[in-house]
Amino acid sequence: MTEQRRLQTSLPAESIAKATGLTTERVRAALDGDSSARVSDLVMVGGLLGVTPKELMP
């Protein structure tokens, strides 16, 4: 069983999506550290939150 984790942030995924231009589903995948998340999504979401893409990945 894979461990599910989500980066703790006070910003809702919808707000992050609006700020980055990504879909809410792609933002959630990046926050969850989902293997389907694109590297570019991790970079944009991480940049907005002040974390590195590596910190978003499991």
XYZ file of C-alpha atoms in Angstrom:
58
model
C 0.000 0.000 0.000
C 1.394 3.385 -0.933
C 1.474 6.105 1.651
C -0.631 9.129 0.741
C 0.687 12.489 1.795
C -0.187 16.036 0.964
C 1.909 19.135 1.448
C 0.276 21.146 4.224
C -0.690 24.570 2.939
C -3.317 27.082 3.950
C -3.998 27.912 0.291
C -6.799 25.927 -1.331
C -5.915 24.021 -4.501
C -8.371 26.204 -6.419
C -6.436 29.367 -5.497
C -3.120 27.779 -6.441
C -4.646 26.671 -9.751
C -5.856 30.190 -10.502
C -2.446 31.694 -9.645
C -0.464 29.179 -11.720
C -2.879 28.665 -14.603
C -2.959 24.912 -13.945
C -6.067 22.811 -13.523
C -7.156 21.991 -9.986
C -6.510 18.297 -10.677
C -2.899 18.989 -11.694
C -2.356 21.147 -8.593
C -3.760 18.407 -6.360
C -1.494 15.837 -8.025
C 1.525 18.050 -7.311
C 0.482 18.670 -3.692
C -0.166 14.956 -3.145
C 3.224 13.995 -4.558
C 1.358 11.870 -7.104
C 3.545 10.088 -9.649
C 1.329 11.500 -12.421
C 2.370 15.076 -11.567
C 4.444 16.764 -14.253
C 7.820 18.215 -13.328
C 6.735 21.612 -14.660
C 3.675 21.485 -12.372
C 5.886 20.674 -9.380
C 8.135 23.622 -10.253
C 5.224 26.089 -10.575
C 3.374 24.938 -7.452
C 6.605 24.692 -5.459
C 7.698 28.153 -6.583
C 4.413 29.661 -5.479
C 4.627 27.937 -2.084
C 8.347 28.542 -1.585
C 9.379 24.878 -1.624
C 11.518 22.874 -4.020
C 9.999 20.311 -6.382
C 11.924 17.638 -4.468
C 9.992 18.554 -1.302
C 6.722 17.925 -3.152
C 7.748 14.450 -4.282
C 7.415 11.445 -1.966
